[in-house]
Every structure is written in C-alpha cells, then in structure tokens.
Short mmCIF file of C-alpha atoms in Angstrom, two decimals:
data_model
loop_
_atom_site.label_atom_id
_atom_site.label_comp_id
_atom_site.label_asym_id
_atom_site.label_seq_id
_atom_site.Cartn_x
_atom_site.Cartn_y
_atom_site.Cartn_z
CA GLU A 9 0.00 0.00 0.00
CA PRO A 10 1.43 3.42 -0.93
CA MET A 11 2.40 5.93 1.75
CA LEU A 12 0.29 8.66 0.14
CA ARG A 13 -2.35 8.87 -2.52
CA ALA A 14 -4.82 11.58 -3.48
CA GLU A 15 -7.80 11.88 -5.79
CA GLU A 16 -6.54 15.18 -7.16
CA VAL A 17 -3.18 17.00 -7.03
CA THR A 18 -2.75 20.59 -8.21
CA ALA A 19 0.75 22.00 -8.72
CA THR A 20 1.22 25.77 -9.06
CA LEU A 21 4.39 26.95 -10.79
CA ARG A 22 6.51 29.95 -9.78
CA LEU A 23 6.64 32.22 -12.81
CA SER A 24 9.77 33.98 -11.51
CA SER A 25 11.74 30.72 -11.83
CA LEU A 26 11.11 30.62 -15.57
CA TRP A 27 13.53 33.53 -16.02
CA ARG A 28 16.28 31.15 -14.85
CA GLY A 29 15.22 28.56 -17.41
CA ARG A 30 13.71 26.00 -15.05
CA LEU A 31 10.36 24.95 -13.60
CA GLU A 32 9.87 25.48 -9.87
CA ILE A 33 6.76 24.38 -7.99
CA GLY A 34 5.35 27.07 -5.71
CA SER A 35 2.61 25.01 -4.07
CA LEU A 36 1.14 21.52 -4.07
CA ASN A 37 -2.52 21.05 -3.15
CA LEU A 38 -3.79 17.53 -2.44
CA LYS A 39 -7.54 16.92 -2.48
CA TYR A 40 -8.97 14.00 -0.45
CA PRO A 41 -5.57 12.42 0.27
CA SER A 42 -4.98 9.23 2.25
CA LEU A 43 -1.73 9.04 4.25
CA ASN A 44 -0.45 5.82 5.83
CA LEU A 45 1.90 6.24 8.82
CA VAL A 46 3.60 2.87 9.36
CA ARG A 47 5.73 1.74 12.31
CA ASN A 48 7.98 -1.28 11.66
CA PRO A 49 8.94 -3.95 14.25
CA GLU A 50 12.18 -2.06 15.02
CA GLY A 51 10.17 1.00 16.08
CA HIS A 52 10.93 3.22 13.07
CA TRP A 53 8.29 5.12 11.10
CA ASN A 54 8.09 5.31 7.31
CA LEU A 55 8.23 9.11 7.46
CA GLU A 56 11.68 9.17 9.09
CA SER A 57 13.77 8.76 5.93
CA LEU A 58 11.59 11.28 4.09
CA LEU A 59 12.03 13.92 6.82
CA VAL A 60 15.79 13.41 7.03
CA ARG A 61 16.12 13.63 3.23
CA ALA A 62 14.12 16.87 3.20
CA THR A 63 16.23 18.43 5.96
CA THR A 64 19.54 17.52 4.27
CA THR A 65 18.53 18.67 0.75
CA PRO A 66 19.52 22.30 -0.01
CA ALA A 67 16.36 24.38 -0.41
CA ALA A 68 15.45 28.05 -0.08
CA PRO A 69 12.60 29.16 2.23
CA THR A 70 9.09 28.89 0.81
CA THR A 71 8.34 32.61 1.21
CA LYS A 72 11.54 33.81 -0.48
CA THR A 73 10.52 36.16 -3.28
CA ARG A 74 13.67 36.10 -5.42
CA ALA A 75 14.66 33.00 -7.35
CA GLU A 76 18.18 31.68 -6.75
CA GLN A 77 20.31 28.64 -7.54
CA ARG A 78 18.56 26.55 -4.88
CA PRO A 79 14.91 25.71 -5.56
CA ARG A 80 12.43 27.12 -3.06
CA PHE A 81 10.63 24.54 -0.95
CA PRO A 82 6.98 24.40 -2.08
CA TYR A 83 4.00 25.10 0.16
CA ILE A 84 2.33 21.70 0.58
CA GLN A 85 -1.26 21.47 1.75
CA ALA A 86 -3.88 18.74 1.94
CA GLU A 87 -7.63 19.14 2.31
CA GLU A 88 -10.29 16.75 3.64
CA GLY A 89 -7.84 13.89 3.96
CA ARG A 90 -7.48 10.81 6.11
CA ILE A 91 -4.46 9.69 8.14
CA ASN A 92 -4.19 5.97 8.91
CA PHE A 93 -1.84 4.32 11.40
CA LYS A 94 -0.27 0.91 10.78
CA SER A 95 1.99 -1.45 12.68
CA GLY A 96 3.78 -3.43 9.99
CA ASN A 97 1.07 -4.60 7.60
CA ALA A 98 -1.71 -4.37 10.21
CA LYS A 99 -3.84 -1.24 10.06
CA LYS A 100 -4.84 0.19 13.43
CA VAL A 101 -8.45 1.05 14.31
CA HIS A 102 -7.47 4.65 15.10
CA ALA A 103 -7.34 7.27 12.35
CA LEU A 104 -7.75 11.00 11.71
CA ASN A 105 -10.61 11.97 9.42
CA ASN A 106 -11.44 15.23 7.61
CA ALA A 107 -7.79 16.20 8.05
CA ASP A 108 -6.34 19.44 6.71
CA PHE A 109 -2.54 19.63 6.64
CA ALA A 110 0.12 22.14 5.62
CA LEU A 111 3.94 22.03 5.49
CA TRP A 112 6.42 24.74 4.44
CA LEU A 113 10.02 25.89 4.94
CA ALA A 114 9.66 29.04 7.06
CA SER A 115 13.36 29.97 7.22
CA GLU A 116 16.75 28.57 6.23
CA ASP A 117 16.72 25.83 8.88
CA GLN A 118 13.14 25.65 10.14
CA TRP A 119 10.11 23.84 8.78
CA LYS A 120 6.62 24.57 10.04
CA MET A 121 3.49 22.45 9.89
CA ARG A 122 -0.12 22.49 11.01
CA LEU A 123 -2.74 19.76 11.11
CA GLU A 124 -6.42 19.72 11.98
CA GLY A 125 -8.59 16.61 11.99
CA ARG A 126 -11.17 14.52 13.85
CA PRO A 127 -10.01 11.35 15.69
CA VAL A 128 -12.07 8.25 14.78
CA ARG A 129 -12.17 4.49 15.36
CA THR A 130 -12.93 2.32 12.36
CA ASP A 131 -14.71 -0.26 14.55
CA ALA A 132 -17.07 2.23 16.25
CA ASN A 133 -19.55 4.86 15.13
CA LEU A 134 -18.25 7.95 16.93
CA GLY A 135 -19.40 11.44 16.06
CA ASP A 136 -18.29 13.65 18.94
CA THR A 137 -14.61 12.92 19.66
CA GLY A 138 -13.62 16.55 19.22
CA LEU A 139 -11.27 18.39 16.93
CA LEU A 140 -7.51 17.81 17.15
CA ARG A 141 -5.27 20.74 16.20
CA ILE A 142 -1.49 20.42 15.91
CA GLU A 143 0.97 23.21 15.14
CA GLY A 144 4.71 22.74 15.22
CA SER A 145 8.16 23.38 13.86
CA PHE A 146 11.33 21.32 13.44
CA GLN A 147 14.87 22.10 12.37
CA ARG A 148 17.51 20.54 10.16
CA ALA A 149 19.53 17.59 11.53
CA ALA A 150 21.43 14.63 10.11
CA ARG A 151 19.30 12.19 12.11
CA LEU A 152 15.67 12.33 13.18
CA ARG A 153 16.58 11.67 16.83
CA ASP A 154 18.68 14.86 16.81
CA MET A 155 16.06 17.09 15.18
CA PRO A 156 14.93 19.92 17.54
CA MET A 157 11.17 20.33 17.48
CA LEU A 158 8.38 22.26 19.15
CA VAL A 159 4.82 20.91 18.83
CA ASN A 160 1.59 22.23 20.33
CA LEU A 161 -1.45 19.93 20.45
CA GLU A 162 -5.01 20.95 21.29
CA LEU A 163 -8.20 18.86 21.58
CA VAL A 164 -11.44 20.83 21.72
CA ARG A 165 -15.17 20.05 21.84
CA ALA A 166 -14.71 16.38 22.74
CA GLN A 167 -17.43 14.47 24.61
CA LEU A 168 -15.98 12.35 27.43
CA GLY A 169 -18.03 9.23 26.74
CA GLN A 170 -17.06 9.27 23.06
CA LEU A 171 -13.43 9.96 23.99
CA THR A 172 -13.21 6.94 26.33
CA THR A 173 -14.66 4.78 23.56
CA LEU A 174 -12.04 6.16 21.17
CA VAL A 175 -9.18 5.33 23.54
CA SER A 176 -10.28 2.06 25.19
CA GLY A 177 -12.87 0.67 22.79
CA ARG A 178 -15.87 1.01 25.15
CA ASP A 179 -17.89 3.74 26.83
CA ARG A 180 -16.83 4.03 30.48
CA GLY A 181 -20.07 5.77 31.42
CA TRP A 182 -18.59 9.22 32.02
CA ARG A 183 -20.00 12.42 30.56
CA GLY A 184 -18.65 15.93 30.18
CA ALA A 185 -16.99 18.32 27.73
CA VAL A 186 -13.23 17.80 27.40
CA TYR A 187 -10.53 20.31 26.59
CA ALA A 188 -6.88 19.23 26.46
CA GLU A 189 -3.64 20.80 25.37
CA ALA A 190 -0.03 19.66 25.36
CA LEU A 191 3.35 21.12 24.45
CA ILE A 192 6.14 18.85 23.22
CA ALA A 193 9.64 20.34 23.05
CA GLY A 194 13.16 19.02 22.51
CA LYS A 195 14.66 16.27 20.37
CA PRO A 196 12.97 12.89 19.75
CA ALA A 197 15.76 11.26 21.78
CA GLU A 198 14.83 13.46 24.77
CA LEU A 199 11.39 15.06 24.62
CA HIS A 200 9.78 17.20 27.31
CA LEU A 201 5.98 17.08 27.62
CA THR A 202 3.73 19.49 29.52
CA GLY A 203 -0.04 19.43 29.36
CA ASN A 204 -3.38 20.55 30.72
CA LEU A 205 -6.71 18.73 30.83
CA SER A 206 -10.11 20.04 31.92
CA VAL A 207 -13.60 18.49 31.95
CA ASP A 208 -16.73 20.64 32.26
CA ASP A 209 -19.98 19.24 33.67
CA PHE A 210 -18.32 15.95 34.69
CA ARG A 211 -20.89 13.31 35.70
CA ARG A 212 -22.06 9.74 35.26
CA TYR A 213 -24.18 8.85 32.23
CA ASP A 214 -27.34 8.32 34.35
CA ILE A 215 -27.13 11.72 36.09
CA MET A 216 -28.83 14.55 34.24
CA SER A 217 -26.89 17.74 33.64
CA GLY A 218 -27.85 21.09 35.16
CA ASP A 219 -28.03 20.35 38.90
CA ALA A 220 -25.24 20.58 41.45
#
C-alpha cells in the first residue's frame, strides 16, 4: 500500500523561476488524500527517511521572493484527507478523518506544519470525539533523533463518553466536555511534555446535567 495517494493533485508553478530557465513548484494542493503512517517492528516510522532527506537537501525558504540557484521549498497542503496508522502490515483502528494539513520551509533551517482533523475508530460509530489541532516546527539535523522540534497539540469540543470509547474501545459511562492541550519540546531522543486537561460538567451517564 502506498504511503500517500490523493484523488486530485494541483501544482502551481513559480513564474519567476522561468527567467532562470527552469520549472519550480510554488505550491502543491492535495484533495482527499490518504496518508499511511507505518511503524515497523524495530520502532521506526516510514516518514523518518523522508524527513531526514528533506532536511539535508539544499532548499530556499518557501516565502523567499527572489529565485536563486537553490529551488524554493513548495507550500504543501492537503484538504479533507485521512491519516491511517499501521503497525507493519496491520492497520490500526485509530485514524484521523477530515484532516487538513500544511507544510512549508519558514526559514533557512526551520520547517513549520499544522494539522487539523477529527479522531475516529474504524470499529465504532463515533461522532463527537472533538477536533484535534497540531501546530509545530522542526529544524535541520542529520538524524531524526537529533532534530529539535516544538509541537503544540489541542483537543477541543470532545465528549468524554465518546473519547473513552475512542481510547479504550468502550464507553466508560462518564460524561462531560473535554478540553486538552499539550506542548512537546526538545529532540525525539529526549522530549519534554507538559499538558493541561479540563472536563466541564463531569458526571455519570445516568445523572442529568444542570443540577449541582
């Protein structure tokens, strides 16, 4: 199964690059893409080699206005996609649906990305698991484990009963509105995680809301 496929891909060319006698892609837009993130038995992900190759390839920032010898990194975005997770050949029940994604080279040594999607389970009919937003940046490094990164995650408008079903596979009988955020900083070999979780109107499923 391919890592990435899309129903429609639109490439926009940079007209300024034509003066240098070459074609340079300014942006790539993927419509309804499907991305497979695969973890092998040794614990490595299929995206690792792609990220390292991108960080070691000479490229000018995406927003640079003047063309130069190095090609400018294109602005890559995906709309209404799906992100699947696999362990070897086995596809996991967890996925991200209705996912919008963007990646660009913000400066000489820093990439930025953002992702927004709805967590789902393929073996359950869940409609209120909230909206997951991720914004982050990472810098050039020879190895992924040495790549400095800063990632902010936010989960909003999630219903607690649906969220417990998403995580554990069954409704634990809790109700409430969940808000969670986390900040991940450092290198993959040594990450630091801080977070915050709040639940409004926390109760059991058989207790009506509105009373103390």
